[in-house]
mmCIF file with all atom_site columns, C-alpha atoms in Angstrom:
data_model
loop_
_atom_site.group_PDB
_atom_site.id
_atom_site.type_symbol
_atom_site.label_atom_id
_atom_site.label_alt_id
_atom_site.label_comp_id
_atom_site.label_asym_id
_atom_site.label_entity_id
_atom_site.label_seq_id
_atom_site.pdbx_PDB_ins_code
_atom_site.Cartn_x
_atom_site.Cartn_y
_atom_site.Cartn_z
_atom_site.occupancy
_atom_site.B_iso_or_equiv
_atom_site.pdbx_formal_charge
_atom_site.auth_seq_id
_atom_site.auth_comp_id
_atom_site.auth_asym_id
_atom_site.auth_atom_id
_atom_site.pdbx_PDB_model_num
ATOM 1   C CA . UNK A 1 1   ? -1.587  13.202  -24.103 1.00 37.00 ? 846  UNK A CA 1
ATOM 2   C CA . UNK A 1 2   ? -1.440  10.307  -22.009 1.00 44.00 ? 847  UNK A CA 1
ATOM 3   C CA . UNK A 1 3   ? -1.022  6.472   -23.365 1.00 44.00 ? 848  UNK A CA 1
ATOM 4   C CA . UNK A 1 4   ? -1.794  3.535   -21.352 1.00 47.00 ? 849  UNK A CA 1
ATOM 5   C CA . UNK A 1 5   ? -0.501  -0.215  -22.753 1.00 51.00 ? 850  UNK A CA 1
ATOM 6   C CA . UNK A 1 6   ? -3.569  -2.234  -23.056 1.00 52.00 ? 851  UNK A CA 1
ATOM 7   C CA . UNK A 1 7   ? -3.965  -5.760  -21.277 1.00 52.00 ? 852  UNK A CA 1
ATOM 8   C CA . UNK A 1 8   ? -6.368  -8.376  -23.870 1.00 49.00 ? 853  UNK A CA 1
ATOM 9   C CA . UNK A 1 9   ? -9.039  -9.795  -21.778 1.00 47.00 ? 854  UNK A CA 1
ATOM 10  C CA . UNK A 1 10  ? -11.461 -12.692 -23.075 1.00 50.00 ? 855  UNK A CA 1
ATOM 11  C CA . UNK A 1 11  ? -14.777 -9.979  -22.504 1.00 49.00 ? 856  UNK A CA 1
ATOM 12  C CA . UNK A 1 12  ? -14.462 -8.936  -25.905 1.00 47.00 ? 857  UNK A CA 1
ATOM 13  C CA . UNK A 1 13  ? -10.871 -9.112  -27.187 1.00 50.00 ? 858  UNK A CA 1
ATOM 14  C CA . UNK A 1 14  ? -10.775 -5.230  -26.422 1.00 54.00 ? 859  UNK A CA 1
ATOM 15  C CA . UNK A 1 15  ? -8.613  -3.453  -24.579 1.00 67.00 ? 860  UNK A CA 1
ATOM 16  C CA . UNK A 1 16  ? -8.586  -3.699  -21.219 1.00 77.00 ? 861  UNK A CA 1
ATOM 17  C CA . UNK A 1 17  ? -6.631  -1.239  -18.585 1.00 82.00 ? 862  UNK A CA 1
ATOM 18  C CA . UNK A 1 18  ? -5.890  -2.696  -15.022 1.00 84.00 ? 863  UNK A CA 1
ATOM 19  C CA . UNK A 1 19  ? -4.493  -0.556  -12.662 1.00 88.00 ? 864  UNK A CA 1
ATOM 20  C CA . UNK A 1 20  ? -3.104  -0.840  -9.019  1.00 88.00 ? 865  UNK A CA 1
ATOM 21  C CA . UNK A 1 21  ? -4.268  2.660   -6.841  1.00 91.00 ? 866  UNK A CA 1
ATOM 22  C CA . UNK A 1 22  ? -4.389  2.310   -3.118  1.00 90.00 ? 867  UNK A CA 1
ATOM 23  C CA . UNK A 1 23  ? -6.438  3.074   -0.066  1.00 86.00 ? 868  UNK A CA 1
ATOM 24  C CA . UNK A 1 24  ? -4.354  5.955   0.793   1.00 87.00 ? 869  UNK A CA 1
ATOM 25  C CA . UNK A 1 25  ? -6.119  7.948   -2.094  1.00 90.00 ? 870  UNK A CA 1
ATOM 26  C CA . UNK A 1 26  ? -8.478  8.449   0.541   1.00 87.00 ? 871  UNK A CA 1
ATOM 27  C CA . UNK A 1 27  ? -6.972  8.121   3.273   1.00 84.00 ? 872  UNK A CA 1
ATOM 28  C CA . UNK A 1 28  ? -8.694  11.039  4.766   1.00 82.00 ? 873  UNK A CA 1
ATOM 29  C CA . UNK A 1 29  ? -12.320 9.475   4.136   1.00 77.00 ? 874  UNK A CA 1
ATOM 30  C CA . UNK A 1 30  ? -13.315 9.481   7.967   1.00 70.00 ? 875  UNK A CA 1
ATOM 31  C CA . UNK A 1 31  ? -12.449 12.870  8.579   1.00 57.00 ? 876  UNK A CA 1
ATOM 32  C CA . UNK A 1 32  ? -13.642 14.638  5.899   1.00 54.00 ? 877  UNK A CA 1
ATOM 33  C CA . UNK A 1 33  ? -16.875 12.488  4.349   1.00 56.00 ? 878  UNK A CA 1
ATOM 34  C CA . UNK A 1 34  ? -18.472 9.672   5.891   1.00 60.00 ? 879  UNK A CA 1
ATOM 35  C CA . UNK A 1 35  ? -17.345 6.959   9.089   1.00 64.00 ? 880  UNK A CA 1
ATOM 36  C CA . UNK A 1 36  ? -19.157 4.205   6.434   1.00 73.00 ? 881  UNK A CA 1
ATOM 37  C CA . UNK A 1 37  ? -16.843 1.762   4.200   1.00 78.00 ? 882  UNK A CA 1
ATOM 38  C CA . UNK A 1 38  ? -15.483 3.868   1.210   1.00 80.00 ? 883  UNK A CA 1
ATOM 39  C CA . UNK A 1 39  ? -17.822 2.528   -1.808  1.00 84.00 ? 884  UNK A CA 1
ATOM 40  C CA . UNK A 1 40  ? -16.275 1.433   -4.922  1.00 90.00 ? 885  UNK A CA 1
ATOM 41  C CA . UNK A 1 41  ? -16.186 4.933   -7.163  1.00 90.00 ? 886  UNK A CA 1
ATOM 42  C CA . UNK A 1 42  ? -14.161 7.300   -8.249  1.00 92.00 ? 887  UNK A CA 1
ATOM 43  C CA . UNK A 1 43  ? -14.432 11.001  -5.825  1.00 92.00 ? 888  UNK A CA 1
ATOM 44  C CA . UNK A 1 44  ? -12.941 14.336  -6.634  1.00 91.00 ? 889  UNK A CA 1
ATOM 45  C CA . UNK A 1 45  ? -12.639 15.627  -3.405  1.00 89.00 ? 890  UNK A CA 1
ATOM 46  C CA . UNK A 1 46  ? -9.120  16.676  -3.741  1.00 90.00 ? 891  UNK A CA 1
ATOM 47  C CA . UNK A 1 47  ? -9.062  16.426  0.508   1.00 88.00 ? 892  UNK A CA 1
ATOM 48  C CA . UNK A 1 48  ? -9.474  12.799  0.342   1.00 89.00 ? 893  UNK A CA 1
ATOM 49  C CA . UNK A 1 49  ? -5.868  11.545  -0.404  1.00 90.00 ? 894  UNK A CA 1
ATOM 50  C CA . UNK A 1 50  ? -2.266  12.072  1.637   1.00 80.00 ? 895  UNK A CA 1
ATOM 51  C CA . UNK A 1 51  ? 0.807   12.707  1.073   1.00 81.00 ? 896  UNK A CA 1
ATOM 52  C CA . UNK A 1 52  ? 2.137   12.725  -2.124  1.00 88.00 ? 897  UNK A CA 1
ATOM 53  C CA . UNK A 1 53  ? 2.074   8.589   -2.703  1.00 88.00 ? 898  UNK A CA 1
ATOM 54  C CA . UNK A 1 54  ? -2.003  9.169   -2.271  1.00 90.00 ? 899  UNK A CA 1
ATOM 55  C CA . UNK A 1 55  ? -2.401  12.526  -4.447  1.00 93.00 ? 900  UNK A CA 1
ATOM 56  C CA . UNK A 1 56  ? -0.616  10.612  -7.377  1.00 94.00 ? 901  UNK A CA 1
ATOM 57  C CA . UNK A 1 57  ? -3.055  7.502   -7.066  1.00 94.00 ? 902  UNK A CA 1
ATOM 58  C CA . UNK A 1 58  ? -5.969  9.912   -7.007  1.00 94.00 ? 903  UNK A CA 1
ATOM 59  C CA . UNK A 1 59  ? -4.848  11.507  -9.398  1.00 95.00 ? 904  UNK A CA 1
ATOM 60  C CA . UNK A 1 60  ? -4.529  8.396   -11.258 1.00 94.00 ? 905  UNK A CA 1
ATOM 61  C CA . UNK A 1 61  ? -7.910  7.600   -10.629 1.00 94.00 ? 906  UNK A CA 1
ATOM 62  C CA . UNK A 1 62  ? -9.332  10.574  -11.778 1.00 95.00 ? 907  UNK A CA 1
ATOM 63  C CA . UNK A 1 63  ? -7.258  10.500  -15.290 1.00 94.00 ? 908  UNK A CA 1
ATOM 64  C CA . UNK A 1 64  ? -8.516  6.925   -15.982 1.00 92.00 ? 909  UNK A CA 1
ATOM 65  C CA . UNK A 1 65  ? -11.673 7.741   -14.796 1.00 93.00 ? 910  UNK A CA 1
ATOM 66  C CA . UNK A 1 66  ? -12.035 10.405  -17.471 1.00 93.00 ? 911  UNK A CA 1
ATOM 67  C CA . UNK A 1 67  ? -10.248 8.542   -20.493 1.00 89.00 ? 912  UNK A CA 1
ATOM 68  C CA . UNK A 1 68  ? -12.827 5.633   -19.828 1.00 90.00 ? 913  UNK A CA 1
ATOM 69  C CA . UNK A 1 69  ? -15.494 8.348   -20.077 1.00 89.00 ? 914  UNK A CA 1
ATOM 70  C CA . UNK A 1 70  ? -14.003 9.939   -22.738 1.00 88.00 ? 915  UNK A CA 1
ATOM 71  C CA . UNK A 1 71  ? -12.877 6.824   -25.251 1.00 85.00 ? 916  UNK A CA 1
ATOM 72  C CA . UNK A 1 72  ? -15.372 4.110   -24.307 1.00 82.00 ? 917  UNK A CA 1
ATOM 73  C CA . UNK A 1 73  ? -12.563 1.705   -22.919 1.00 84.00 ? 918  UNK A CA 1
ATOM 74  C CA . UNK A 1 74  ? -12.716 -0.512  -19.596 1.00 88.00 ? 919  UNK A CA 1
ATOM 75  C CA . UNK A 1 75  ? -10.701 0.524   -17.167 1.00 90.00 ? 920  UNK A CA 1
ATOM 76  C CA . UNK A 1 76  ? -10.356 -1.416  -13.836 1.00 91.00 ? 921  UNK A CA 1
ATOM 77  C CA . UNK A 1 77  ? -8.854  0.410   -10.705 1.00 93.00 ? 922  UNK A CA 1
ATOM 78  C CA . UNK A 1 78  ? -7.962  -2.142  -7.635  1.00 93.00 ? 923  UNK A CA 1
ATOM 79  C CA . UNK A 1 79  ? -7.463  0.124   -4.718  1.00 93.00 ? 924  UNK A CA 1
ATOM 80  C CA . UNK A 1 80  ? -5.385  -1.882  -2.400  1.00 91.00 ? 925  UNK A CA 1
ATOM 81  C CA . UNK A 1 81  ? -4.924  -1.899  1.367   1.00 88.00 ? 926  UNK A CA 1
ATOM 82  C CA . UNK A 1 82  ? -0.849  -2.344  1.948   1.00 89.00 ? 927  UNK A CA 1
ATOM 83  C CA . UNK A 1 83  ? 0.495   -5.175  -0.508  1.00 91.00 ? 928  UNK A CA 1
ATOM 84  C CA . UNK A 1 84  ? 3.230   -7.370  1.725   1.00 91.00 ? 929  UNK A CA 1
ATOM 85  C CA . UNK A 1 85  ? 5.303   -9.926  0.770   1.00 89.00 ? 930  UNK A CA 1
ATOM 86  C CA . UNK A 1 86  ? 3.983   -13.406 -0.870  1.00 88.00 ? 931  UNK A CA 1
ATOM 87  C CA . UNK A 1 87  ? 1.999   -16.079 1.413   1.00 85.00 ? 932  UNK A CA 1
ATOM 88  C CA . UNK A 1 88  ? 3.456   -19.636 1.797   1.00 70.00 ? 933  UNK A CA 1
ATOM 89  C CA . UNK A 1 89  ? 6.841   -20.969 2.587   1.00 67.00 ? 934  UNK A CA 1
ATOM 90  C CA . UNK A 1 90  ? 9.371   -20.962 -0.631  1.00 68.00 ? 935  UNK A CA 1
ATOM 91  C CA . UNK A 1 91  ? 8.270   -18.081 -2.377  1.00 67.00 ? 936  UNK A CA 1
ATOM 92  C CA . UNK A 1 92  ? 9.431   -14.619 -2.812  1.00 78.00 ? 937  UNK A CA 1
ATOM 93  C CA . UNK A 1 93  ? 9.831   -12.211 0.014   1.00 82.00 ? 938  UNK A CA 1
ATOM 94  C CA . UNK A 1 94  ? 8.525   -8.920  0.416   1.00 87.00 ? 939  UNK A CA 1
ATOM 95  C CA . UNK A 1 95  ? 10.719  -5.664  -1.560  1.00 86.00 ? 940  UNK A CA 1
ATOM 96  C CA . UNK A 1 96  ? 13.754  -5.116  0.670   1.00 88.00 ? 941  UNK A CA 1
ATOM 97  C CA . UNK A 1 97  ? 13.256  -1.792  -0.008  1.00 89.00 ? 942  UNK A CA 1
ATOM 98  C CA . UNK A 1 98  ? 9.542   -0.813  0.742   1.00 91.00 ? 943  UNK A CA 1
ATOM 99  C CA . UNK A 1 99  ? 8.774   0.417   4.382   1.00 92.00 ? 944  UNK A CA 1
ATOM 100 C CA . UNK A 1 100 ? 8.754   -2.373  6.434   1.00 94.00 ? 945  UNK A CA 1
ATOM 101 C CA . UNK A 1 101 ? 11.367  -4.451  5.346   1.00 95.00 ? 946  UNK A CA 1
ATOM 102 C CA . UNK A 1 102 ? 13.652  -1.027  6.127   1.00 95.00 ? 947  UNK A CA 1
ATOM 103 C CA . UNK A 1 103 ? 11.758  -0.368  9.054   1.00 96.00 ? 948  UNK A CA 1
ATOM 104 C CA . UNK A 1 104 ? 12.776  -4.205  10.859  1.00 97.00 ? 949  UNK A CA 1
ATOM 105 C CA . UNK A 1 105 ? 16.319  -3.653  9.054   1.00 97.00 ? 950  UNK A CA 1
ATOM 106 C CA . UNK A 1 106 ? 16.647  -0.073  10.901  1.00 97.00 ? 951  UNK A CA 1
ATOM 107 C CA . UNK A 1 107 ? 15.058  -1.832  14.359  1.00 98.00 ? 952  UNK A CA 1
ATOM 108 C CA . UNK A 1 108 ? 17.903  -4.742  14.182  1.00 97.00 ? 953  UNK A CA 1
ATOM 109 C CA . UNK A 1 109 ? 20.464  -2.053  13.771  1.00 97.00 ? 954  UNK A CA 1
ATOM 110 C CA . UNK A 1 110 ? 19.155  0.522   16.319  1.00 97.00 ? 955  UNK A CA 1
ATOM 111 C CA . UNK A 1 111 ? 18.369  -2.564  18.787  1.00 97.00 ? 956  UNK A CA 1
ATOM 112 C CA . UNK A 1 112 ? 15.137  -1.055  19.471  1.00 98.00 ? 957  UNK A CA 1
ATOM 113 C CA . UNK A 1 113 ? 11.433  -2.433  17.962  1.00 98.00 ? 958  UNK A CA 1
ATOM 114 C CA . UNK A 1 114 ? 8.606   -0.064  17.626  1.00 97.00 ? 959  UNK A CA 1
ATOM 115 C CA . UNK A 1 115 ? 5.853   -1.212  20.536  1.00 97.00 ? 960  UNK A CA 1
ATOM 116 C CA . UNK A 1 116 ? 3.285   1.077   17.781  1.00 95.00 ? 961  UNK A CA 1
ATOM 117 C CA . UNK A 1 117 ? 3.203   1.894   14.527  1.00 94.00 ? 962  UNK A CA 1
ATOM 118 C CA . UNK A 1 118 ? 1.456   4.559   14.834  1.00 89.00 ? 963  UNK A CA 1
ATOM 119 C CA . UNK A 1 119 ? -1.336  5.242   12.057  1.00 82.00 ? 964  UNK A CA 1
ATOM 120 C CA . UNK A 1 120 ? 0.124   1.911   10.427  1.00 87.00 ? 965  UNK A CA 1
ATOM 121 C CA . UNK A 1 121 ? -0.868  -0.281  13.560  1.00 90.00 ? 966  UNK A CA 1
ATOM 122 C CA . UNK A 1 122 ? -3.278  -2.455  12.592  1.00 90.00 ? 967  UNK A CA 1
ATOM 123 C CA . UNK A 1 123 ? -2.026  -5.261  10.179  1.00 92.00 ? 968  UNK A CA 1
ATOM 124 C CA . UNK A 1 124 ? -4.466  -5.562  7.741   1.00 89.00 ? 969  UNK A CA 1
ATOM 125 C CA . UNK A 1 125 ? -2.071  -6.213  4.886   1.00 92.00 ? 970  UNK A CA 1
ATOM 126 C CA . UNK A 1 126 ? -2.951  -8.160  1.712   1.00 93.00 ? 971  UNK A CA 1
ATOM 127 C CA . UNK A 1 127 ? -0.134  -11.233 0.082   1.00 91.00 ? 972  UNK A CA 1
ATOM 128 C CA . UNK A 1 128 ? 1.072   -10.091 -3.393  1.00 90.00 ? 973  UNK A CA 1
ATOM 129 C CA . UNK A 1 129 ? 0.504   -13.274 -4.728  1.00 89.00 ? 974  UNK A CA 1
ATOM 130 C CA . UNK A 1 130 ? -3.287  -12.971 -3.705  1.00 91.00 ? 975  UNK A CA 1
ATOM 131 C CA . UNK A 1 131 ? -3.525  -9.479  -5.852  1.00 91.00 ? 976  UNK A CA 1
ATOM 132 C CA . UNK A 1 132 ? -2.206  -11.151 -8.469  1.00 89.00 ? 977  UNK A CA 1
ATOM 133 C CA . UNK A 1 133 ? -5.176  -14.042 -8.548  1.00 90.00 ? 978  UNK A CA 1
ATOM 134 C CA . UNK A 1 134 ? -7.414  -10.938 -8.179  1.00 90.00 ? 979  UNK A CA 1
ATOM 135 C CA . UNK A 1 135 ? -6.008  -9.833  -11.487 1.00 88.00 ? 980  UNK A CA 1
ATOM 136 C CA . UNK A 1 136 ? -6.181  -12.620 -12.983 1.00 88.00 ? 981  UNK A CA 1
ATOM 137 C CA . UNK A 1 137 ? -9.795  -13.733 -12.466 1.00 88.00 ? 982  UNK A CA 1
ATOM 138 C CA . UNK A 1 138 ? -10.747 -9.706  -13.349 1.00 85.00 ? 983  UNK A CA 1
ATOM 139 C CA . UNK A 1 139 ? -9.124  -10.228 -16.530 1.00 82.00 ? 984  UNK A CA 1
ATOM 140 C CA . UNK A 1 140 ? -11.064 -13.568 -17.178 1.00 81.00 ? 985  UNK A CA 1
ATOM 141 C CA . UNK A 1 141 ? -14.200 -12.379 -16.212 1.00 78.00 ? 986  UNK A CA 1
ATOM 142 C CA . UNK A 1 142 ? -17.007 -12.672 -18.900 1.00 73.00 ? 987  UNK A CA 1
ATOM 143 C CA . UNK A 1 143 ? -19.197 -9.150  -18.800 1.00 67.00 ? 988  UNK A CA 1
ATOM 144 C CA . UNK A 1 144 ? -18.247 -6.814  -21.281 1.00 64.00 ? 989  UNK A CA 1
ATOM 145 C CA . UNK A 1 145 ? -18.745 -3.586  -19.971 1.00 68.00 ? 990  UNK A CA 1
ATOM 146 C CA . UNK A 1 146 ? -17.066 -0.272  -21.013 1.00 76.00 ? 991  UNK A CA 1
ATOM 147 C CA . UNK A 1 147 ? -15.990 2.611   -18.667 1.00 86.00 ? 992  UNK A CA 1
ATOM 148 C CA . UNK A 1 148 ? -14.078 2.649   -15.456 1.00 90.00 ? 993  UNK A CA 1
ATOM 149 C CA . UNK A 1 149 ? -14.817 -0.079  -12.249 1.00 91.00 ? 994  UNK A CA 1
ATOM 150 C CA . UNK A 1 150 ? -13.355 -0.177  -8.879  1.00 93.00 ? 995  UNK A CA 1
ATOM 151 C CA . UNK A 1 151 ? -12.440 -2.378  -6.556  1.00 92.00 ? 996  UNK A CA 1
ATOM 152 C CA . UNK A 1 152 ? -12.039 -1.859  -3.093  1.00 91.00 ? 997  UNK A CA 1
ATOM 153 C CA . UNK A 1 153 ? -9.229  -4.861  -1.934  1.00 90.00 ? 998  UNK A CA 1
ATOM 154 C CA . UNK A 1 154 ? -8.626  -4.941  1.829   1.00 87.00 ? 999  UNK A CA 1
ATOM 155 C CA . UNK A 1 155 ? -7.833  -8.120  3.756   1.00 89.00 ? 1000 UNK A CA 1
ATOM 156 C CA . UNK A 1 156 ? -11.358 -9.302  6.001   1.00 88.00 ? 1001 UNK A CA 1
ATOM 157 C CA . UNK A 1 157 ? -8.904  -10.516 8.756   1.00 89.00 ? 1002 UNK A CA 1
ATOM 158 C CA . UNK A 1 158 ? -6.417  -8.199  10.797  1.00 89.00 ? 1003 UNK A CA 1
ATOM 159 C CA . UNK A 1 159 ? -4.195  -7.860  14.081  1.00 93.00 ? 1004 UNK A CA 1
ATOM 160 C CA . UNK A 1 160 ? -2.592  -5.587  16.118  1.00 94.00 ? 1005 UNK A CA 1
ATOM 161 C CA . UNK A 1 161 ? 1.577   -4.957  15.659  1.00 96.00 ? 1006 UNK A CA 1
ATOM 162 C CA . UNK A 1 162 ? 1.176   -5.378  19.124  1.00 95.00 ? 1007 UNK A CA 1
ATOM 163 C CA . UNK A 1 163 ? 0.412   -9.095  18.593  1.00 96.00 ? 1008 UNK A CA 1
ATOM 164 C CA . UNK A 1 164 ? 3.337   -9.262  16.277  1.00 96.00 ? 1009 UNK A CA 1
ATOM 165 C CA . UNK A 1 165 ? 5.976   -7.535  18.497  1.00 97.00 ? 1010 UNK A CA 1
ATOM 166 C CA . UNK A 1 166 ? 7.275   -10.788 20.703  1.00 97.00 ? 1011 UNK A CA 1
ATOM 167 C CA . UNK A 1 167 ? 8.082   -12.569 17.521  1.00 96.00 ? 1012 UNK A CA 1
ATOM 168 C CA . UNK A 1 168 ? 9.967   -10.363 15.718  1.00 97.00 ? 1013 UNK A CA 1
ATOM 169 C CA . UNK A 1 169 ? 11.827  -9.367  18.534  1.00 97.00 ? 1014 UNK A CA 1
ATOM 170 C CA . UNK A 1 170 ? 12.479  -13.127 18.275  1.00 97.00 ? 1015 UNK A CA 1
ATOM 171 C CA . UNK A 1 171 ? 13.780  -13.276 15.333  1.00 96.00 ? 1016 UNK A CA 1
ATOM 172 C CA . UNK A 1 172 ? 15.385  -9.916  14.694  1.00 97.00 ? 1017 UNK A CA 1
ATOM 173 C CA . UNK A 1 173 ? 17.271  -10.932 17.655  1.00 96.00 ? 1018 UNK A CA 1
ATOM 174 C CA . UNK A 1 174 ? 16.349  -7.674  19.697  1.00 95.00 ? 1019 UNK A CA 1
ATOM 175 C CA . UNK A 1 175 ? 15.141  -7.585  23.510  1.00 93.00 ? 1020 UNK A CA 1
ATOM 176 C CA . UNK A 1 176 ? 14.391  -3.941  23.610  1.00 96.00 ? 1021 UNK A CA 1
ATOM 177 C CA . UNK A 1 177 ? 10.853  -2.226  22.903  1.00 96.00 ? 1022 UNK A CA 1
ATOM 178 C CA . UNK A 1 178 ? 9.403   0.833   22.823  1.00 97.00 ? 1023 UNK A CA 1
ATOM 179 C CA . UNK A 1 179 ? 7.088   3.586   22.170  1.00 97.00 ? 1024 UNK A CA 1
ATOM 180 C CA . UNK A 1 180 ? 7.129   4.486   18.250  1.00 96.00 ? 1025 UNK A CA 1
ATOM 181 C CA . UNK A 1 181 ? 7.571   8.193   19.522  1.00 95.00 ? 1026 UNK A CA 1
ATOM 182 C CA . UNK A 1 182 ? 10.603  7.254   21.603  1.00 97.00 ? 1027 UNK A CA 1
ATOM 183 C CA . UNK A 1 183 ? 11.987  4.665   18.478  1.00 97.00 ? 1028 UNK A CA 1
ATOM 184 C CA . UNK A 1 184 ? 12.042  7.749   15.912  1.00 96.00 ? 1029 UNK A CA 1
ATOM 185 C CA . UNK A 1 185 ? 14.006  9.566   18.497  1.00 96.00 ? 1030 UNK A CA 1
ATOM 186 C CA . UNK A 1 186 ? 16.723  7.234   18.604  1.00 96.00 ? 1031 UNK A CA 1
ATOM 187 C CA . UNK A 1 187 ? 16.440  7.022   15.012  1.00 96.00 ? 1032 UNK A CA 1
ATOM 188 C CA . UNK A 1 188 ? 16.892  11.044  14.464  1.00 95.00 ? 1033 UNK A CA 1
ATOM 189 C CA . UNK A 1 189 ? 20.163  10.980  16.284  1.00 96.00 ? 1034 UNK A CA 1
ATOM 190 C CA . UNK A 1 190 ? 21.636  9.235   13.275  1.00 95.00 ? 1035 UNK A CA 1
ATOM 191 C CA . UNK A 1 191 ? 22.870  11.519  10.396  1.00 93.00 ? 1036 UNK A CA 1
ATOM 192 C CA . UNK A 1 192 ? 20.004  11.277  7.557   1.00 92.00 ? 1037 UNK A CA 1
ATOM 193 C CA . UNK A 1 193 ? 22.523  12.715  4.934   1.00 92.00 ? 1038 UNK A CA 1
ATOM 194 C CA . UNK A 1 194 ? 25.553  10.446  5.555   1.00 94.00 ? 1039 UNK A CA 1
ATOM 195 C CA . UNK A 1 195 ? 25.127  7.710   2.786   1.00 94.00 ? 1040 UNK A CA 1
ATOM 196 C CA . UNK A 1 196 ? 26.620  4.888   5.042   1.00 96.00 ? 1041 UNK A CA 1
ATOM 197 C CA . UNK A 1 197 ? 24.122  5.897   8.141   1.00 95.00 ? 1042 UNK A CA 1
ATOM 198 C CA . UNK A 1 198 ? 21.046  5.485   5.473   1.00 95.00 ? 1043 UNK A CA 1
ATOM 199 C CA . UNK A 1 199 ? 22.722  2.466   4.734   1.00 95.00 ? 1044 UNK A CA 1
ATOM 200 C CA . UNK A 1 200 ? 23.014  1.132   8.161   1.00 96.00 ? 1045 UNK A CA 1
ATOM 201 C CA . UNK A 1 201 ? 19.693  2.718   9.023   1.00 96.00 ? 1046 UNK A CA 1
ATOM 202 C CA . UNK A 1 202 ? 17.495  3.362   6.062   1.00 95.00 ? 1047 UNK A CA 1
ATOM 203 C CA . UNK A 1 203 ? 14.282  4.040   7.309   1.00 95.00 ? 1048 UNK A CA 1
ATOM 204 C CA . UNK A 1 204 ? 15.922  7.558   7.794   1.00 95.00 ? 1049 UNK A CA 1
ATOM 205 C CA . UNK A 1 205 ? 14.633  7.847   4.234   1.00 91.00 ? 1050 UNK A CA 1
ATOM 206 C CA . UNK A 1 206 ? 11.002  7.944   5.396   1.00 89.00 ? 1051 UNK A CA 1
ATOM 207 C CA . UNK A 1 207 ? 11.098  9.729   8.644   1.00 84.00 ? 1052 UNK A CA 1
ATOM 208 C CA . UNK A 1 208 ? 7.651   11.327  7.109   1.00 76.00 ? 1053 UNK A CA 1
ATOM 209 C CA . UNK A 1 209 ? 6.037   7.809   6.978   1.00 76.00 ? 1054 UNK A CA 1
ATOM 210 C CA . UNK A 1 210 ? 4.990   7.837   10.210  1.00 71.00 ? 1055 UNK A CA 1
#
């Protein structure tokens, strides 16, 4: 049995179920179903997501999906494109510890930035502090419907890392760049189960990532 806390919206004073998923739940969509935009519903196609990060949103997705169906309650799933750090000077940066943080921490201590990032190279990432508005008008919203919605969240505008190289070789301090392929290299002649060479370069946690 599976519980989910309930969120109180001002629909009806029921219960209400937001949920972050991700893109990456079907992260295979162009290869296996359609070159069109994903639409905003719920697929079974167990070929769709990734990696484990994606199979646990869709399967995520596809539990909600069914207690909606099943109890009558309104679910909303926001499937995001990557969340980064909060927009605007002053505020709160992005989790040292999620992949790109480590991955400018490992390129300051390797001395080497990424010219690619591979499957990750075009910047299309969306503020945290802009999901959160999201949320928050969702919630608000004044249709009372039952069952399970999605939302499809993906920033309109986007750039190439290649754009974004010159300036964080600025400010990382770095003059060096190159090929993704030949950066990973480098980074596999570091020992991935010495705890103070994770420390010093931890993107040797997510070697898979790319």
């Amino acid at each position: 049995m599976v519980f989910f806390p309930a969120a109180r919206n001002e629909r009806s004073g029921a219960g209400w179920y937001p949920t972050l998923s991700s893109l990456a739940s079907l992260a295979s969509w162009p290869s296996f179903l359609s070159k069109n935009p994903v639409s905003e519903q719920i697929f079974t196609d167990v070929n769709l997501p990734m990696l484990c990060y994606g199979q646990s949103k869709f399967t995520a997705e596809n539990i909600l999906n069914n207690a909606a169906k099943k109890h009558g309650i309104s679910v909303d799933v926001l499937r995001c494109e990557q969340i980064g750090g909060p927009a605007g000077a002053g505020k709160k940066q992005w989790n040292a510890r999620d992949w790109f943080p480590i991955l400018l921490q490992t390129s300051k201590a390797l001395g080497l930035v990424p010219s690619d990032l591979g499957a990750q190279d075009i910047i299309q990432w969306i503020p945290a502090d802009s999901v959160s508005q999201i949320i928050v008008e969702l919630m608000h919203r004044s249709d009372t419907r039952q069952g399970l919605t999605t939302f499809n969240l993906i920033n309109p505008r986007f750039v190439k890392w290649s754009s974004l190289v010159p300036g964080v070789k600025q400010i990382l301090g770095v003059a060096k760049e190159v090929s993704l392929q030949d950066w990973l290299k480098e980074l596999k002649k570091h020992d991935a189960t010495s705890r103070d060479e994770v420390k010093e370069f931890p993107e040797l946690k997510l070697l898979g990532f790319f």
